[in-house]
PDB file of C-alpha atoms in Angstrom:
ATOM      1  CA  MET A   1    -103.364 -25.468  41.341  1.00 34.00           C
ATOM      2  CA  SER A   2    -102.828 -26.035  45.067  1.00 43.00           C
ATOM      3  CA  ARG A   3    -102.912 -29.531  46.490  1.00 43.00           C
ATOM      4  CA  LYS A   4    -106.337 -30.570  47.745  1.00 63.00           C
ATOM      5  CA  ARG A   5    -106.339 -30.639  51.543  1.00 76.00           C
ATOM      6  CA  THR A   6    -107.328 -33.456  53.845  1.00 83.00           C
ATOM      7  CA  TYR A   7    -109.888 -32.265  56.377  1.00 89.00           C
ATOM      8  CA  SER A   8    -109.986 -33.464  59.964  1.00 89.00           C
ATOM      9  CA  VAL A   9    -113.014 -35.027  61.659  1.00 94.00           C
ATOM     10  CA  LEU A  10    -113.882 -35.494  65.332  1.00 95.00           C
ATOM     11  CA  ILE A  11    -116.637 -37.963  66.207  1.00 96.00           C
ATOM     12  CA  ALA A  12    -118.650 -37.666  69.447  1.00 95.00           C
ATOM     13  CA  GLU A  13    -120.840 -40.654  70.313  1.00 94.00           C
ATOM     14  CA  ASP A  14    -121.290 -42.371  73.665  1.00 92.00           C
ATOM     15  CA  GLU A  15    -121.994 -45.830  72.215  1.00 92.00           C
ATOM     16  CA  VAL A  16    -118.533 -47.207  71.514  1.00 93.00           C
ATOM     17  CA  LEU A  17    -119.590 -49.644  68.759  1.00 93.00           C
ATOM     18  CA  ILE A  18    -121.580 -46.976  66.921  1.00 91.00           C
ATOM     19  CA  ARG A  19    -118.708 -44.520  67.307  1.00 93.00           C
ATOM     20  CA  ARG A  20    -116.150 -46.915  65.885  1.00 94.00           C
ATOM     21  CA  HIS A  21    -118.508 -47.940  63.093  1.00 94.00           C
ATOM     22  CA  LEU A  22    -119.056 -44.304  62.124  1.00 94.00           C
ATOM     23  CA  ALA A  23    -115.319 -43.626  62.190  1.00 95.00           C
ATOM     24  CA  ARG A  24    -114.765 -46.596  59.910  1.00 95.00           C
ATOM     25  CA  LYS A  25    -117.492 -45.372  57.548  1.00 95.00           C
ATOM     26  CA  VAL A  26    -115.875 -41.949  57.273  1.00 95.00           C
ATOM     27  CA  ALA A  27    -112.504 -43.552  56.515  1.00 93.00           C
ATOM     28  CA  GLU A  28    -113.989 -45.861  53.882  1.00 94.00           C
ATOM     29  CA  GLN A  29    -116.649 -43.678  52.272  1.00 93.00           C
ATOM     30  CA  CYS A  30    -115.286 -40.130  52.512  1.00 94.00           C
ATOM     31  CA  PRO A  31    -111.957 -39.545  50.727  1.00 91.00           C
ATOM     32  CA  GLY A  32    -110.327 -36.301  51.727  1.00 91.00           C
ATOM     33  CA  TYR A  33    -111.239 -36.689  55.402  1.00 94.00           C
ATOM     34  CA  GLU A  34    -109.306 -38.096  58.348  1.00 91.00           C
ATOM     35  CA  VAL A  35    -110.816 -38.999  61.728  1.00 93.00           C
ATOM     36  CA  VAL A  36    -108.372 -37.435  64.195  1.00 88.00           C
ATOM     37  CA  ALA A  37    -110.239 -38.110  67.446  1.00 91.00           C
ATOM     38  CA  GLU A  38    -113.210 -39.865  69.008  1.00 93.00           C
ATOM     39  CA  ALA A  39    -115.078 -38.736  72.125  1.00 94.00           C
ATOM     40  CA  ALA A  40    -117.551 -40.513  74.404  1.00 93.00           C
ATOM     41  CA  ASP A  41    -119.416 -37.355  75.466  1.00 93.00           C
ATOM     42  CA  GLY A  42    -119.738 -33.683  74.654  1.00 92.00           C
ATOM     43  CA  GLN A  43    -117.240 -32.507  77.246  1.00 90.00           C
ATOM     44  CA  GLU A  44    -114.593 -34.870  75.899  1.00 91.00           C
ATOM     45  CA  ALA A  45    -115.350 -33.645  72.400  1.00 92.00           C
ATOM     46  CA  LEU A  46    -115.067 -30.001  73.438  1.00 89.00           C
ATOM     47  CA  GLU A  47    -111.658 -30.595  75.024  1.00 84.00           C
ATOM     48  CA  ALA A  48    -110.466 -32.523  71.970  1.00 86.00           C
ATOM     49  CA  ALA A  49    -111.690 -29.741  69.674  1.00 86.00           C
ATOM     50  CA  ALA A  50    -109.712 -27.184  71.688  1.00 78.00           C
ATOM     51  CA  GLU A  51    -106.537 -29.215  71.160  1.00 74.00           C
ATOM     52  CA  LEU A  52    -107.026 -30.419  67.595  1.00 78.00           C
ATOM     53  CA  ALA A  53    -109.170 -27.702  65.933  1.00 79.00           C
ATOM     54  CA  PRO A  54    -110.994 -30.192  63.677  1.00 87.00           C
ATOM     55  CA  ASP A  55    -112.652 -29.030  60.476  1.00 89.00           C
ATOM     56  CA  VAL A  56    -115.766 -31.157  61.095  1.00 93.00           C
ATOM     57  CA  VAL A  57    -117.442 -32.500  64.232  1.00 94.00           C
ATOM     58  CA  ILE A  58    -119.965 -35.324  63.854  1.00 95.00           C
ATOM     59  CA  THR A  59    -121.960 -35.665  67.057  1.00 92.00           C
ATOM     60  CA  ASP A  60    -124.812 -37.678  68.451  1.00 90.00           C
ATOM     61  CA  ILE A  61    -127.555 -35.606  70.084  1.00 85.00           C
ATOM     62  CA  ARG A  62    -128.088 -37.641  73.240  1.00 85.00           C
ATOM     63  CA  MET A  63    -124.892 -38.119  75.241  1.00 89.00           C
ATOM     64  CA  PRO A  64    -123.989 -38.011  78.940  1.00 88.00           C
ATOM     65  CA  VAL A  65    -122.157 -35.103  80.625  1.00 88.00           C
ATOM     66  CA  MET A  66    -122.827 -32.721  77.719  1.00 88.00           C
ATOM     67  CA  ASP A  67    -125.307 -33.506  74.942  1.00 87.00           C
ATOM     68  CA  GLY A  68    -124.893 -32.721  71.269  1.00 85.00           C
ATOM     69  CA  LEU A  69    -126.899 -29.494  71.359  1.00 85.00           C
ATOM     70  CA  GLU A  70    -124.883 -28.012  74.208  1.00 88.00           C
ATOM     71  CA  LEU A  71    -121.690 -29.154  72.479  1.00 91.00           C
ATOM     72  CA  THR A  72    -122.858 -27.356  69.337  1.00 87.00           C
ATOM     73  CA  ARG A  73    -123.452 -24.130  71.262  1.00 85.00           C
ATOM     74  CA  GLU A  74    -120.028 -24.342  72.900  1.00 86.00           C
ATOM     75  CA  LEU A  75    -118.283 -25.127  69.616  1.00 85.00           C
ATOM     76  CA  TYR A  76    -119.798 -22.170  67.827  1.00 80.00           C
ATOM     77  CA  ASN A  77    -118.729 -19.863  70.641  1.00 74.00           C
ATOM     78  CA  ALA A  78    -115.160 -21.148  70.805  1.00 74.00           C
ATOM     79  CA  HIS A  79    -114.616 -22.442  67.252  1.00 77.00           C
ATOM     80  CA  PRO A  80    -116.906 -20.518  64.887  1.00 74.00           C
ATOM     81  CA  ASP A  81    -115.407 -22.080  61.760  1.00 79.00           C
ATOM     82  CA  VAL A  82    -116.084 -25.688  62.722  1.00 86.00           C
ATOM     83  CA  ARG A  83    -118.704 -27.588  60.710  1.00 90.00           C
ATOM     84  CA  VAL A  84    -121.062 -29.615  62.902  1.00 91.00           C
ATOM     85  CA  VAL A  85    -123.084 -32.585  61.673  1.00 91.00           C
ATOM     86  CA  ILE A  86    -125.751 -33.950  64.027  1.00 87.00           C
ATOM     87  CA  VAL A  87    -126.586 -37.662  64.120  1.00 87.00           C
ATOM     88  CA  SER A  88    -130.088 -38.363  65.390  1.00 81.00           C
ATOM     89  CA  GLY A  89    -132.869 -40.933  65.454  1.00 75.00           C
ATOM     90  CA  TYR A  90    -136.293 -40.409  63.899  1.00 62.00           C
ATOM     91  CA  ASP A  91    -137.794 -39.718  67.329  1.00 61.00           C
ATOM     92  CA  GLU A  92    -135.285 -36.905  67.889  1.00 62.00           C
ATOM     93  CA  PHE A  93    -136.277 -34.770  64.891  1.00 62.00           C
ATOM     94  CA  GLY A  94    -137.296 -31.909  67.181  1.00 66.00           C
ATOM     95  CA  TYR A  95    -133.756 -31.867  68.550  1.00 67.00           C
ATOM     96  CA  ALA A  96    -132.387 -31.904  65.021  1.00 63.00           C
ATOM     97  CA  LYS A  97    -134.462 -28.847  64.087  1.00 65.00           C
ATOM     98  CA  THR A  98    -133.088 -27.028  67.142  1.00 68.00           C
ATOM     99  CA  ALA A  99    -129.580 -27.978  66.039  1.00 64.00           C
ATOM    100  CA  LEU A 100    -130.210 -26.560  62.576  1.00 65.00           C
ATOM    101  CA  SER A 101    -131.324 -23.285  64.164  1.00 64.00           C
ATOM    102  CA  LEU A 102    -127.943 -23.167  65.949  1.00 66.00           C
ATOM    103  CA  GLY A 103    -126.126 -23.224  62.641  1.00 68.00           C
ATOM    104  CA  VAL A 104    -125.510 -26.956  62.225  1.00 75.00           C
ATOM    105  CA  LYS A 105    -124.750 -27.614  58.574  1.00 63.00           C
ATOM    106  CA  ASP A 106    -126.582 -30.902  58.284  1.00 79.00           C
ATOM    107  CA  TYR A 107    -127.815 -33.938  60.154  1.00 81.00           C
ATOM    108  CA  LEU A 108    -127.804 -37.670  59.574  1.00 85.00           C
ATOM    109  CA  LEU A 109    -130.486 -40.118  60.628  1.00 82.00           C
ATOM    110  CA  LYS A 110    -129.598 -43.367  62.381  1.00 84.00           C
ATOM    111  CA  PRO A 111    -128.645 -45.834  61.135  1.00 87.00           C
ATOM    112  CA  VAL A 112    -126.312 -43.739  58.988  1.00 89.00           C
ATOM    113  CA  ALA A 113    -126.493 -44.836  55.360  1.00 91.00           C
ATOM    114  CA  ASP A 114    -123.328 -44.762  53.252  1.00 93.00           C
ATOM    115  CA  ASP A 115    -124.865 -42.618  50.503  1.00 93.00           C
ATOM    116  CA  GLU A 116    -126.225 -40.075  52.999  1.00 92.00           C
ATOM    117  CA  LEU A 117    -122.853 -39.812  54.720  1.00 94.00           C
ATOM    118  CA  ARG A 118    -121.046 -39.342  51.400  1.00 94.00           C
ATOM    119  CA  SER A 119    -123.550 -36.692  50.332  1.00 93.00           C
ATOM    120  CA  VAL A 120    -123.233 -34.662  53.531  1.00 92.00           C
ATOM    121  CA  MET A 121    -119.453 -34.865  53.641  1.00 94.00           C
ATOM    122  CA  SER A 122    -119.148 -33.963  49.953  1.00 93.00           C
ATOM    123  CA  ARG A 123    -121.215 -30.812  50.517  1.00 91.00           C
ATOM    124  CA  LEU A 124    -119.026 -29.883  53.464  1.00 92.00           C
ATOM    125  CA  ALA A 125    -115.867 -30.459  51.422  1.00 91.00           C
ATOM    126  CA  ILE A 126    -117.083 -27.924  48.845  1.00 90.00           C
ATOM    127  CA  GLN A 127    -117.652 -25.372  51.617  1.00 87.00           C
ATOM    128  CA  LEU A 128    -114.288 -26.094  53.235  1.00 87.00           C
ATOM    129  CA  ASP A 129    -112.494 -25.805  49.896  1.00 86.00           C
ATOM    130  CA  ALA A 130    -114.152 -22.423  49.357  1.00 84.00           C
ATOM    131  CA  ASP A 131    -113.038 -21.316  52.817  1.00 78.00           C
ATOM    132  CA  GLU A 132    -109.459 -22.311  52.027  1.00 75.00           C
ATOM    133  CA  ARG A 133    -109.493 -20.354  48.772  1.00 76.00           C
ATOM    134  CA  ARG A 134    -110.859 -17.341  50.628  1.00 73.00           C
ATOM    135  CA  LEU A 135    -108.217 -17.729  53.316  1.00 67.00           C
ATOM    136  CA  ASP A 136    -105.473 -17.765  50.698  1.00 63.00           C
ATOM    137  CA  GLY A 137    -106.700 -14.401  49.489  1.00 64.00           C
ATOM    138  CA  GLU A 138    -106.937 -12.744  52.900  1.00 57.00           C
ATOM    139  CA  HIS A 139    -104.265 -10.803  54.723  1.00 50.00           C
ATOM    140  CA  PRO A 140    -103.981 -10.158  58.459  1.00 48.00           C
ATOM    141  CA  GLU A 141    -104.548  -6.607  59.571  1.00 49.00           C
ATOM    142  CA  PHE A 142    -101.279  -6.337  61.539  1.00 48.00           C
ATOM    143  CA  PRO A 143     -99.779  -5.167  59.265  1.00 49.00           C
ATOM    144  CA  GLU A 144    -101.085  -6.077  55.791  1.00 52.00           C
ATOM    145  CA  SER A 145     -97.548  -6.869  54.612  1.00 52.00           C
ATOM    146  CA  VAL A 146     -97.162  -9.674  57.187  1.00 66.00           C
ATOM    147  CA  SER A 147     -97.410 -13.108  55.595  1.00 82.00           C
ATOM    148  CA  GLN A 148     -99.266 -16.077  57.015  1.00 83.00           C
ATOM    149  CA  GLU A 149     -95.930 -17.711  57.826  1.00 87.00           C
ATOM    150  CA  GLU A 150     -94.782 -14.629  59.725  1.00 89.00           C
ATOM    151  CA  LEU A 151     -98.043 -14.402  61.645  1.00 90.00           C
ATOM    152  CA  ALA A 152     -97.843 -18.052  62.709  1.00 91.00           C
ATOM    153  CA  ALA A 153     -94.171 -17.674  63.674  1.00 93.00           C
ATOM    154  CA  ALA A 154     -94.888 -14.553  65.720  1.00 94.00           C
ATOM    155  CA  ALA A 155     -97.779 -16.280  67.509  1.00 94.00           C
ATOM    156  CA  LYS A 156     -95.565 -19.289  68.277  1.00 95.00           C
ATOM    157  CA  GLU A 157     -92.862 -17.063  69.704  1.00 95.00           C
ATOM    158  CA  TYR A 158     -95.367 -15.174  71.851  1.00 95.00           C
ATOM    159  CA  LEU A 159     -96.731 -18.440  73.262  1.00 95.00           C
ATOM    160  CA  ARG A 160     -93.211 -19.694  73.920  1.00 95.00           C
ATOM    161  CA  LEU A 161     -92.394 -16.599  75.958  1.00 95.00           C
ATOM    162  CA  HIS A 162     -95.727 -16.285  77.784  1.00 95.00           C
ATOM    163  CA  PHE A 163     -96.992 -19.874  78.211  1.00 94.00           C
ATOM    164  CA  ALA A 164     -97.144 -19.549  82.011  1.00 94.00           C
ATOM    165  CA  GLU A 165     -99.664 -16.725  81.722  1.00 93.00           C
ATOM    166  CA  THR A 166    -103.429 -17.038  81.224  1.00 88.00           C
ATOM    167  CA  ILE A 167    -103.849 -16.951  77.440  1.00 87.00           C
ATOM    168  CA  SER A 168    -106.999 -17.609  75.415  1.00 83.00           C
ATOM    169  CA  LEU A 169    -107.286 -17.793  71.638  1.00 82.00           C
ATOM    170  CA  ALA A 170    -109.137 -14.458  71.757  1.00 79.00           C
ATOM    171  CA  ASP A 171    -106.285 -12.903  73.766  1.00 86.00           C
ATOM    172  CA  LEU A 172    -103.703 -14.181  71.308  1.00 89.00           C
ATOM    173  CA  ALA A 173    -105.672 -12.952  68.286  1.00 86.00           C
ATOM    174  CA  ALA A 174    -106.166  -9.524  69.872  1.00 87.00           C
ATOM    175  CA  ARG A 175    -102.421  -9.291  70.414  1.00 89.00           C
ATOM    176  CA  PHE A 176    -101.920  -9.495  66.631  1.00 88.00           C
ATOM    177  CA  HIS A 177    -105.097  -7.622  65.645  1.00 85.00           C
ATOM    178  CA  VAL A 178    -106.642 -10.508  63.731  1.00 83.00           C
ATOM    179  CA  ASN A 179    -109.825 -12.544  63.956  1.00 77.00           C
ATOM    180  CA  PRO A 180    -109.498 -15.546  66.359  1.00 78.00           C
ATOM    181  CA  SER A 181    -110.803 -18.059  63.826  1.00 73.00           C
ATOM    182  CA  TYR A 182    -108.448 -16.670  61.187  1.00 80.00           C
ATOM    183  CA  LEU A 183    -105.467 -16.998  63.529  1.00 84.00           C
ATOM    184  CA  ALA A 184    -106.464 -20.540  64.526  1.00 82.00           C
ATOM    185  CA  ARG A 185    -106.695 -21.682  60.916  1.00 80.00           C
ATOM    186  CA  ILE A 186    -103.448 -19.982  59.880  1.00 85.00           C
ATOM    187  CA  PHE A 187    -101.606 -21.335  62.927  1.00 88.00           C
ATOM    188  CA  LYS A 188    -102.813 -24.877  62.322  1.00 83.00           C
ATOM    189  CA  ARG A 189    -102.092 -24.675  58.608  1.00 82.00           C
ATOM    190  CA  ARG A 190     -98.518 -23.485  59.172  1.00 86.00           C
ATOM    191  CA  THR A 191     -97.592 -25.536  62.251  1.00 87.00           C
ATOM    192  CA  GLY A 192     -99.786 -28.635  61.991  1.00 80.00           C
ATOM    193  CA  VAL A 193    -101.385 -28.120  65.414  1.00 81.00           C
ATOM    194  CA  ALA A 194    -103.976 -25.790  66.916  1.00 81.00           C
ATOM    195  CA  PRO A 195    -102.745 -22.879  69.060  1.00 87.00           C
ATOM    196  CA  VAL A 196    -104.287 -24.394  72.200  1.00 83.00           C
ATOM    197  CA  ARG A 197    -102.536 -27.719  71.532  1.00 84.00           C
ATOM    198  CA  TYR A 198     -99.220 -25.942  70.972  1.00 90.00           C
ATOM    199  CA  LEU A 199     -99.684 -24.020  74.230  1.00 92.00           C
ATOM    200  CA  ARG A 200    -100.511 -27.227  76.089  1.00 90.00           C
ATOM    201  CA  ASP A 201     -97.399 -28.938  74.761  1.00 92.00           C
ATOM    202  CA  LEU A 202     -95.237 -26.013  75.889  1.00 95.00           C
ATOM    203  CA  ARG A 203     -96.742 -26.105  79.368  1.00 95.00           C
ATOM    204  CA  ILE A 204     -96.517 -29.862  79.778  1.00 95.00           C
ATOM    205  CA  GLY A 205     -92.933 -29.868  78.501  1.00 96.00           C
ATOM    206  CA  HIS A 206     -92.000 -27.270  81.111  1.00 97.00           C
ATOM    207  CA  ALA A 207     -93.840 -29.214  83.822  1.00 97.00           C
ATOM    208  CA  ARG A 208     -91.982 -32.430  82.946  1.00 96.00           C
ATOM    209  CA  LYS A 209     -88.676 -30.610  83.228  1.00 95.00           C
ATOM    210  CA  LEU A 210     -89.590 -29.144  86.630  1.00 96.00           C
ATOM    211  CA  LEU A 211     -90.842 -32.485  87.955  1.00 96.00           C
ATOM    212  CA  VAL A 212     -87.447 -34.051  87.306  1.00 94.00           C
ATOM    213  CA  GLU A 213     -85.089 -31.166  88.014  1.00 94.00           C
ATOM    214  CA  ARG A 214     -86.889 -29.567  90.981  1.00 94.00           C
ATOM    215  CA  PRO A 215     -87.925 -32.447  93.291  1.00 93.00           C
ATOM    216  CA  SER A 216     -88.502 -30.063  96.186  1.00 94.00           C
ATOM    217  CA  LEU A 217     -91.359 -28.318  94.388  1.00 95.00           C
ATOM    218  CA  GLU A 218     -94.908 -29.413  95.161  1.00 96.00           C
ATOM    219  CA  ILE A 219     -97.221 -30.424  92.321  1.00 96.00           C
ATOM    220  CA  LYS A 220     -99.408 -27.338  92.823  1.00 95.00           C
ATOM    221  CA  GLU A 221     -96.325 -25.117  92.522  1.00 96.00           C
ATOM    222  CA  ILE A 222     -95.282 -26.816  89.304  1.00 97.00           C
ATOM    223  CA  ALA A 223     -98.818 -26.501  87.962  1.00 96.00           C
ATOM    224  CA  ALA A 224     -98.786 -22.738  88.581  1.00 95.00           C
ATOM    225  CA  MET A 225     -95.341 -22.339  87.041  1.00 96.00           C
ATOM    226  CA  ALA A 226     -96.589 -24.167  83.948  1.00 95.00           C
ATOM    227  CA  GLY A 227     -99.635 -21.930  83.587  1.00 94.00           C
ATOM    228  CA  TYR A 228    -102.281 -23.983  85.412  1.00 93.00           C
ATOM    229  CA  GLN A 229    -103.930 -22.453  88.471  1.00 90.00           C
ATOM    230  CA  ASP A 230    -106.114 -25.530  89.089  1.00 91.00           C
ATOM    231  CA  GLN A 231    -103.957 -28.462  90.222  1.00 92.00           C
ATOM    232  CA  GLY A 232    -106.668 -31.021  89.478  1.00 90.00           C
ATOM    233  CA  TYR A 233    -107.080 -29.780  85.919  1.00 88.00           C
ATOM    234  CA  PHE A 234    -103.304 -29.722  85.473  1.00 93.00           C
ATOM    235  CA  SER A 235    -103.081 -33.345  86.596  1.00 93.00           C
ATOM    236  CA  ARG A 236    -105.801 -34.410  84.134  1.00 87.00           C
ATOM    237  CA  VAL A 237    -104.150 -32.575  81.245  1.00 87.00           C
ATOM    238  CA  PHE A 238    -100.719 -33.927  82.192  1.00 93.00           C
ATOM    239  CA  LYS A 239    -101.952 -37.519  82.340  1.00 89.00           C
ATOM    240  CA  GLY A 240    -103.753 -37.123  79.017  1.00 82.00           C
ATOM    241  CA  ALA A 241    -100.583 -35.846  77.372  1.00 85.00           C
ATOM    242  CA  VAL A 242     -97.960 -38.036  79.058  1.00 91.00           C
ATOM    243  CA  GLY A 243     -99.887 -41.150  80.067  1.00 89.00           C
ATOM    244  CA  ALA A 244     -99.044 -40.841  83.760  1.00 93.00           C
ATOM    245  CA  SER A 245     -99.977 -38.526  86.611  1.00 95.00           C
ATOM    246  CA  PRO A 246     -97.412 -35.856  87.593  1.00 96.00           C
ATOM    247  CA  GLN A 247     -96.672 -37.832  90.795  1.00 95.00           C
ATOM    248  CA  ASP A 248     -96.135 -41.102  88.934  1.00 95.00           C
ATOM    249  CA  TYR A 249     -94.034 -39.413  86.265  1.00 95.00           C
ATOM    250  CA  ARG A 250     -91.776 -37.847  88.893  1.00 94.00           C
ATOM    251  CA  ALA A 251     -91.452 -41.133  90.777  1.00 92.00           C
ATOM    252  CA  ARG A 252     -90.593 -43.106  87.639  1.00 89.00           C
ATOM    253  CA  ARG A 253     -88.075 -40.558  86.382  1.00 84.00           C
ATOM    254  CA  GLY A 254     -86.568 -40.250  89.849  1.00 71.00           C
ATOM    255  CA  ALA A 255     -86.175 -44.026  90.074  1.00 62.00           C
ATOM    256  CA  ALA A 256     -84.617 -44.150  86.590  1.00 61.00           C
ATOM    257  CA  ASP A 257     -82.158 -41.401  87.490  1.00 60.00           C
ATOM    258  CA  GLY A 258     -81.388 -42.826  90.911  1.00 54.00           C
ATOM    259  CA  THR A 259     -82.827 -39.770  92.682  1.00 55.00           C
ATOM    260  CA  PRO A 260     -85.670 -39.773  95.223  1.00 52.00           C
ATOM    261  CA  GLY A 261     -89.150 -38.755  94.016  1.00 46.00           C
ATOM    262  CA  GLY A 262     -90.907 -35.713  95.477  1.00 43.00           C
TER     263      GLY A 262
END
């Protein structure tokens, strides 16, 4: 019998105390799950989901920037295999019904009770286990003899060679004639990270190298060479990954190496 998997959870909630409390509840009450990220709004959650490909997203309905319903719509478009659990108050039941019509698997009423949380997460675990068993029995269409390991390795190599190009998960899946959600799950299972996260790491690694070794290049040029056409977006992604802006990173590395920053 195969080892039972640990499933990943992303929590989206704008109230920091509620968010942390919910994360703690999942850790304490739901064996077999790991909270891999927390987000303060729907947009943050969507970006985290693109990088981490969580198995479950638990989201509040009312949040700034992007609410839970819009997040649900976006998740099902980009990550059709994700399980979404809505957290709502009694006065938001109309919103909860709308969420259920969007395919949300379940919802929890505030304040979230331990037994309700355990019940919902246990049901999801049964579904996720069934998905994993089904995945073990499937074969990619290109060609049928290709193993999951070979598919993941081929996708990694393609990303390594083409990271500077515009590549979506759908583009990558089409390249290998497989379903995008299938490729995402196989890639994450075999490499430990989602394809989008792997692509980001390749791009940021290349950008770091250019920032140090090519001080004459402008930030916008480095962004383009790393696969980012929007300099502002590149800077946000770079800071999120490295902890410093591209300018600050170059200045610090230049100072450490005794070379002038660009």
